[in-house]
XYZ file of C-alpha atoms in Angstrom:
361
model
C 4.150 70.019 26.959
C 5.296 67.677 23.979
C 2.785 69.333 21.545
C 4.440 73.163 22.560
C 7.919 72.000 22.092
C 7.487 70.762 18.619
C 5.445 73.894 17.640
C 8.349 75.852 19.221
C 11.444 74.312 17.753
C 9.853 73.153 14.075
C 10.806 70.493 11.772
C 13.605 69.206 13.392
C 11.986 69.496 16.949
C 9.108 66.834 15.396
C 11.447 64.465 14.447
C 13.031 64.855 17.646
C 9.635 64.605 18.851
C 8.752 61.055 17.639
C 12.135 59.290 17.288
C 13.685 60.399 20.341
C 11.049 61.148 23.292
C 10.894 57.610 24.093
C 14.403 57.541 24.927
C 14.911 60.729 27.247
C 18.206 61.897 27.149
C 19.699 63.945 30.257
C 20.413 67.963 30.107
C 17.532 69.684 28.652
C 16.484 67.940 26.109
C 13.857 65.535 28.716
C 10.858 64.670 26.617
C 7.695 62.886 27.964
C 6.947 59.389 26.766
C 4.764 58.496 24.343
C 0.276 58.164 25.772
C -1.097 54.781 24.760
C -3.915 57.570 22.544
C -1.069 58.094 20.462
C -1.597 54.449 18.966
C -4.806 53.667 19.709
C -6.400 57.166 18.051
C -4.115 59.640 16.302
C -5.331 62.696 15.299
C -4.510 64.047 11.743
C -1.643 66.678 13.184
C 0.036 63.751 14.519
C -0.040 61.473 12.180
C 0.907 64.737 9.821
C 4.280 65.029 11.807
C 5.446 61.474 11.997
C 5.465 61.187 8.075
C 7.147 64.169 7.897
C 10.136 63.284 10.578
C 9.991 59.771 8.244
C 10.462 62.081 5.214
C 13.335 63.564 6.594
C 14.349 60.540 7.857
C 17.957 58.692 6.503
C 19.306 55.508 6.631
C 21.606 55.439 9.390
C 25.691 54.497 8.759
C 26.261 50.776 9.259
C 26.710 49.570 13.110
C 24.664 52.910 14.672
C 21.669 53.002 16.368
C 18.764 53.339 14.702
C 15.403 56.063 15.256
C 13.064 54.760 16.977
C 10.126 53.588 15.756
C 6.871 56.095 15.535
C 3.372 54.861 16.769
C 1.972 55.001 13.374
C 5.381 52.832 11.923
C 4.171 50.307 14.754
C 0.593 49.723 13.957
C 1.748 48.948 10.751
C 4.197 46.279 12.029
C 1.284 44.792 13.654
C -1.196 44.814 10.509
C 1.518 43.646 8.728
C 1.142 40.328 11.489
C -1.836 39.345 9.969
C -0.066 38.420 6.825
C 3.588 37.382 7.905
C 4.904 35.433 10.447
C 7.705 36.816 12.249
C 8.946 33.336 13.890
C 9.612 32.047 10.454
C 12.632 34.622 9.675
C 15.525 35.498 11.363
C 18.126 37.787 10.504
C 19.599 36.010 7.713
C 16.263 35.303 6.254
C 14.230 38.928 6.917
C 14.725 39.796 3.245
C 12.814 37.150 2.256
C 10.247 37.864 4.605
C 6.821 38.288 2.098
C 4.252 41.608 1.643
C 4.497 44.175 3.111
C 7.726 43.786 4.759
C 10.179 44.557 2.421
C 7.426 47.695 1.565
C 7.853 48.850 4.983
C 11.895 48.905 5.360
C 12.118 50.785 2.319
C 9.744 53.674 3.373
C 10.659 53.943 6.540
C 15.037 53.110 6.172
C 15.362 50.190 8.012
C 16.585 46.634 7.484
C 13.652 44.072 7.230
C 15.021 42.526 10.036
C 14.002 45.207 12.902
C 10.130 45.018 11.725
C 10.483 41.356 12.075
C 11.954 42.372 15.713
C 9.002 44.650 16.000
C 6.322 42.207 15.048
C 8.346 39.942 17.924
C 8.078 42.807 20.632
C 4.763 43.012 19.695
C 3.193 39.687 20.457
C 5.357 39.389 23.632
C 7.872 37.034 22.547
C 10.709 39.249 23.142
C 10.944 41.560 26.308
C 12.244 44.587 25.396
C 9.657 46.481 23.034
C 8.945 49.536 23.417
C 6.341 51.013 25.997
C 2.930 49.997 25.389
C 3.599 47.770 22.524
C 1.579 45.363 23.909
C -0.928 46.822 25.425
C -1.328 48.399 21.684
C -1.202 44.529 20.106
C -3.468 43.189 22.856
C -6.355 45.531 22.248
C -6.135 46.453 18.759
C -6.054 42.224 17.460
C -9.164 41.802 19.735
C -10.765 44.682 17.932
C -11.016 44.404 14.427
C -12.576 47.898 14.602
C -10.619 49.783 15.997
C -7.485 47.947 14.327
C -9.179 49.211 10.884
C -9.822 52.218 11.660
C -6.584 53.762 12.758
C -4.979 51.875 9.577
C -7.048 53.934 7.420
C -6.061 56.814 9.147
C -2.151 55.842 8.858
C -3.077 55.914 4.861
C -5.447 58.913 4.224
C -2.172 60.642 5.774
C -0.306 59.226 4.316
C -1.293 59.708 0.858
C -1.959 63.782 1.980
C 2.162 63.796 2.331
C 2.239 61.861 -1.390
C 3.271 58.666 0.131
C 1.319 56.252 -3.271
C 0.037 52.589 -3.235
C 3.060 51.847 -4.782
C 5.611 53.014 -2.007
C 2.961 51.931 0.411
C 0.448 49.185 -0.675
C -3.142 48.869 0.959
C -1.654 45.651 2.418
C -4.959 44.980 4.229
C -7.164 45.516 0.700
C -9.499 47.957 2.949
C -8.536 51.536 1.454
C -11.859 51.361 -1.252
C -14.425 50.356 1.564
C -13.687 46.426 2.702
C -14.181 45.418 5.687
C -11.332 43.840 7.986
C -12.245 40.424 8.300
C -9.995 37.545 9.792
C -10.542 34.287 8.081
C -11.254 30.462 9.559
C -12.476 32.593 13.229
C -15.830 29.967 12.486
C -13.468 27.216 13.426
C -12.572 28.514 16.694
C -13.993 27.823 20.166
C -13.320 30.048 22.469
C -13.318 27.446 25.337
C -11.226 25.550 23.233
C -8.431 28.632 23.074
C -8.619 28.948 26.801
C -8.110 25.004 27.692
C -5.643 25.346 24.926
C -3.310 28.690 26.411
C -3.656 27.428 30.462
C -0.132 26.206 30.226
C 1.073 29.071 28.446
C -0.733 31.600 30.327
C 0.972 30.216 33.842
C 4.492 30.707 32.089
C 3.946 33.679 30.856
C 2.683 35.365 34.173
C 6.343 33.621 35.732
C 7.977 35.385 32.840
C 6.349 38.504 31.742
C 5.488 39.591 35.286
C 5.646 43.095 33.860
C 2.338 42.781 31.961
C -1.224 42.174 33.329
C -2.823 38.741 33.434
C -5.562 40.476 31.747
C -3.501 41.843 28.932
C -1.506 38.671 28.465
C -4.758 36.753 28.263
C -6.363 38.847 25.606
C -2.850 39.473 23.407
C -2.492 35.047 23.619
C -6.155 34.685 22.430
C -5.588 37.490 19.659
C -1.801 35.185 18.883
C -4.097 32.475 18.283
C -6.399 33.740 16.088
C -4.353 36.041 14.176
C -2.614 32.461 13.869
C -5.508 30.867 12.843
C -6.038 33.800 9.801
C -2.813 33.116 8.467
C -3.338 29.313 8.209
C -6.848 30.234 6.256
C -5.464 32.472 4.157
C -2.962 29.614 3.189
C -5.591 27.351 2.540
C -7.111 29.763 0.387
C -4.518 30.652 -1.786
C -3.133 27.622 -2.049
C -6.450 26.611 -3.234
C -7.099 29.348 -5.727
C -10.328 30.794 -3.481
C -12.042 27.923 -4.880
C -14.715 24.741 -2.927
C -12.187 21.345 -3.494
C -15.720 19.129 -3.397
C -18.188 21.440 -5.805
C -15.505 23.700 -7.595
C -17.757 27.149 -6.167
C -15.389 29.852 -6.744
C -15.276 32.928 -4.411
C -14.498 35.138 -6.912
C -18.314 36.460 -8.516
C -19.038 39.489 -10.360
C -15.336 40.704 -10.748
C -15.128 40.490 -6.370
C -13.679 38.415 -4.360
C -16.652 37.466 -1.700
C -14.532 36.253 1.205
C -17.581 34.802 3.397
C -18.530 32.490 0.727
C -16.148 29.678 1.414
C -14.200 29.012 4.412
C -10.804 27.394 5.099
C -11.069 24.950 7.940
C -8.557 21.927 9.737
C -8.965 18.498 7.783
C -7.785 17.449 11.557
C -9.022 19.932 13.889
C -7.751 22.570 15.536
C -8.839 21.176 19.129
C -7.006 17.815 18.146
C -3.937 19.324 15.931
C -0.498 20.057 17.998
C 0.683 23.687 17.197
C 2.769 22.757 14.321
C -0.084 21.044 12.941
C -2.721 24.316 13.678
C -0.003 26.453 11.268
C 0.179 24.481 8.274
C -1.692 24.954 5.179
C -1.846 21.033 3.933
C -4.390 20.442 6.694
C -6.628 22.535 5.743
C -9.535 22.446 2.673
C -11.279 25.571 1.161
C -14.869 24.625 1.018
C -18.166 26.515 0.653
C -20.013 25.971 3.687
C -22.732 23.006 3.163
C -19.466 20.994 2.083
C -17.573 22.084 5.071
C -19.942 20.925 7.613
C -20.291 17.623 5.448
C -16.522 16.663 5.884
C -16.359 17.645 9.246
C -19.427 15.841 10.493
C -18.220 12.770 8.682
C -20.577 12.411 5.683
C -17.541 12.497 3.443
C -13.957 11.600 3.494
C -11.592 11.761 1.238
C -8.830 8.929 0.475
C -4.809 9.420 0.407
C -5.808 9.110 -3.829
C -7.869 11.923 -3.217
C -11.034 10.178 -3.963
C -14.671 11.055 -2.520
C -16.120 8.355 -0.348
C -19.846 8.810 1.300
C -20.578 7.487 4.879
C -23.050 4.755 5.043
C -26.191 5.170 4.407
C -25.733 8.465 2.516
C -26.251 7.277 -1.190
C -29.442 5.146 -0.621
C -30.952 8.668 1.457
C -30.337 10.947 -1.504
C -32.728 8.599 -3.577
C -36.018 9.703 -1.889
C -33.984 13.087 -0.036
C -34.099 15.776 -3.242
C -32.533 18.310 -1.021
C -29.808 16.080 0.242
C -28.978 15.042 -3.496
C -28.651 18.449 -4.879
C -26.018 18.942 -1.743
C -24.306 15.813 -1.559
C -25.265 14.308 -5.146
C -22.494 14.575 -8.105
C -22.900 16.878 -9.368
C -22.331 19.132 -7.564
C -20.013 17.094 -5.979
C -17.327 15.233 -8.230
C -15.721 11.839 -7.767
C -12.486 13.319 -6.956
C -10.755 16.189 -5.336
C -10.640 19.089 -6.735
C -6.932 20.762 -6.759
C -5.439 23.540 -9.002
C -2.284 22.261 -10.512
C 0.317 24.181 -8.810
C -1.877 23.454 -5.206
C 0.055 21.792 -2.390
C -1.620 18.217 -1.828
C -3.052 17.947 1.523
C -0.683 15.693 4.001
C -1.985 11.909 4.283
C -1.646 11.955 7.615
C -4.130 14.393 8.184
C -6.847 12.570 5.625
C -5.640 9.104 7.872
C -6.788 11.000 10.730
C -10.142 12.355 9.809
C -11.060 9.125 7.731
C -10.174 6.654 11.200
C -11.550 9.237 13.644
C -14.752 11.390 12.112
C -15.776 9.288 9.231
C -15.475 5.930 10.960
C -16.620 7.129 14.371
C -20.428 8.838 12.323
């Protein structure tokens, strides 16, 4: 019915289409709601009119409602998750709120602040999103797939309607044929995530009676490690993409080579509280033999920064050759390694992995 009416009334019956059906108004005008397929696989005629109602689309007079959001305009909220986190801005702060917000209110005339809301409706933590939101959350964040694929598709149209990588960046880096990959997932157990959401689960099926137990389960786990991602990504950065024990950059042959190193908990993420999961000063970027090194307790590092071996280490590497050119300095070096500008990791966390790993190998 929806796809007649639009061919029937033109461009003003699309935008009607898109920003309106989800909000049936009485008389004639009823439109049907918007299919979960509309989100989850858009087909190129689709996608074709929601950038157009966007083009047409202005910014609304100051205390009116505004248009509602179109599926496409969604996913992107959601990809746009990966990289910010909502719960740190509120409506005073939005406009700080990093890449690709600020991208997104300016294509599609709105105030930071309602993708921030969006992002919010999305993971659950506010009731009143629109229908299917997270349904669309829960399945696309547990499908990396599928959560890549109709993002390309959102692009490819919307560079057809001239929309550039200016006005709309390739926020995800996977328009040239990456692959969308979530950092520090390694780290994760998922026994660990499900001991870890029991409480949360039991409120949330009080609360948010309205959504499956299934769905709820799977959007939580996807929270968590779309969590996790952000806190690796941190790590990364804040570590110029480079090992803190060897100096192994990821960047090789003019590419970034994200698998190469990995950004893990200096206290782990089984043992950290929530706050402590989120933040970027307990975490280290380190290739992978020096990963499993620190967290098995071989090394440690000291609140000077300073290397330290567990016993018995040094006096093995003198008849081990393999374990030398590992372990050995080189590669390793006597002291951290930090960029200049690099936030110092937090004492308490190197307290905590020198008294309860390193002590207890």
């Amino acid at each position: 019915m929806t796809r007649y009416l639009s061919a029937a009334v033109g461009d003003f019956g699309r935008r009607l289409l898109y920003e309106c059906r989800s909000q049936p108004r009485g008389g004639k005008w009823i439109l049907a709601p918007l299919a979960i397929s509309e989100f989850l696989d858009p087909t190129p005629a689709a996608l074709a009119e929601q950038w157009t109602s966007v083009s047409a689309r202005q910014i609304p007079p100051p205390k009116t409602n505004q248009v509602n959001f179109v599926p496409s305009e969604v996913v992107l909220s959601l990809c746009a998750s990966l990289l910010v986190d909502h719960s740190r801005f509120g409506s005073g702060s939005a406009h700080r709120a990093g890449m690709p917000v600020q991208h997104l209110a300016r294509l599609f005339k709105r105030p930071p602040t309602s993708f921030i809301a969006k992002m919010a409706n999305l993971d659950g933590s506010r009731s009143n999103g629109g229908r299917h939101e997270v349904e669309v959350a829960a399945r696309m964040l547990s499908d990396s797939e599928l959560l890549q694929d109709v993002y390309l598709r959102i692009l490819r149209s919307a560079r057809q309607h001239g929309i550039d990588e200016v006005t709309l960046p390739d926020f995800l880096g996977l328009e040239h044929g990456e692959i969308l990959w979530l950092a520090g997932q390694e780290e994760l157990v998922e026994s660990e995530i499900e001991k870890s959401l029991e409480l949360t689960l039991e409120k949330w099926s009080k609360v948010r009676d309205d959504i499956p137990i299934e769905t709820t389960q799977r959007l939580l786990t996807s929270t968590v490690r779309v969590g996790q991602h952000r806190f690796a990504e941190g790590v990364l950065r804040n570590h110029q993409h480079r090992c803190v024990f060897c100096g192994l950059s990821a960047n090789i042959g003019g590419r970034r080579r994200p698998r190469l190193l990995t950004a893990s908990h200096i206290k782990p993420w089984r043992d950290s509280t929530g706050r402590e999961r989120l933040d970027h000063r307990n975490g280290f970027t380190a290739c992978p033999t020096h990963d499993v090194a620190f967290d098995t307790g071989l090394i440690t590092v000291d609140k000077e920064l300073n290397l330290h071996y567990a016993p018995g280490v040094e006096n093995e590497m003198l008849t081990e050759g393999p374990l030398r050119a590992a372990l050995g300095k080189p590669p390793l070096t006597d002291r951290l390694i930090l960029p200049d500008a690099a936030d110092r990791p937090d004492i308490a966390y190197l307290d905590w992995h020198r008294t309860q790993i390193y002590v207890a190998s």
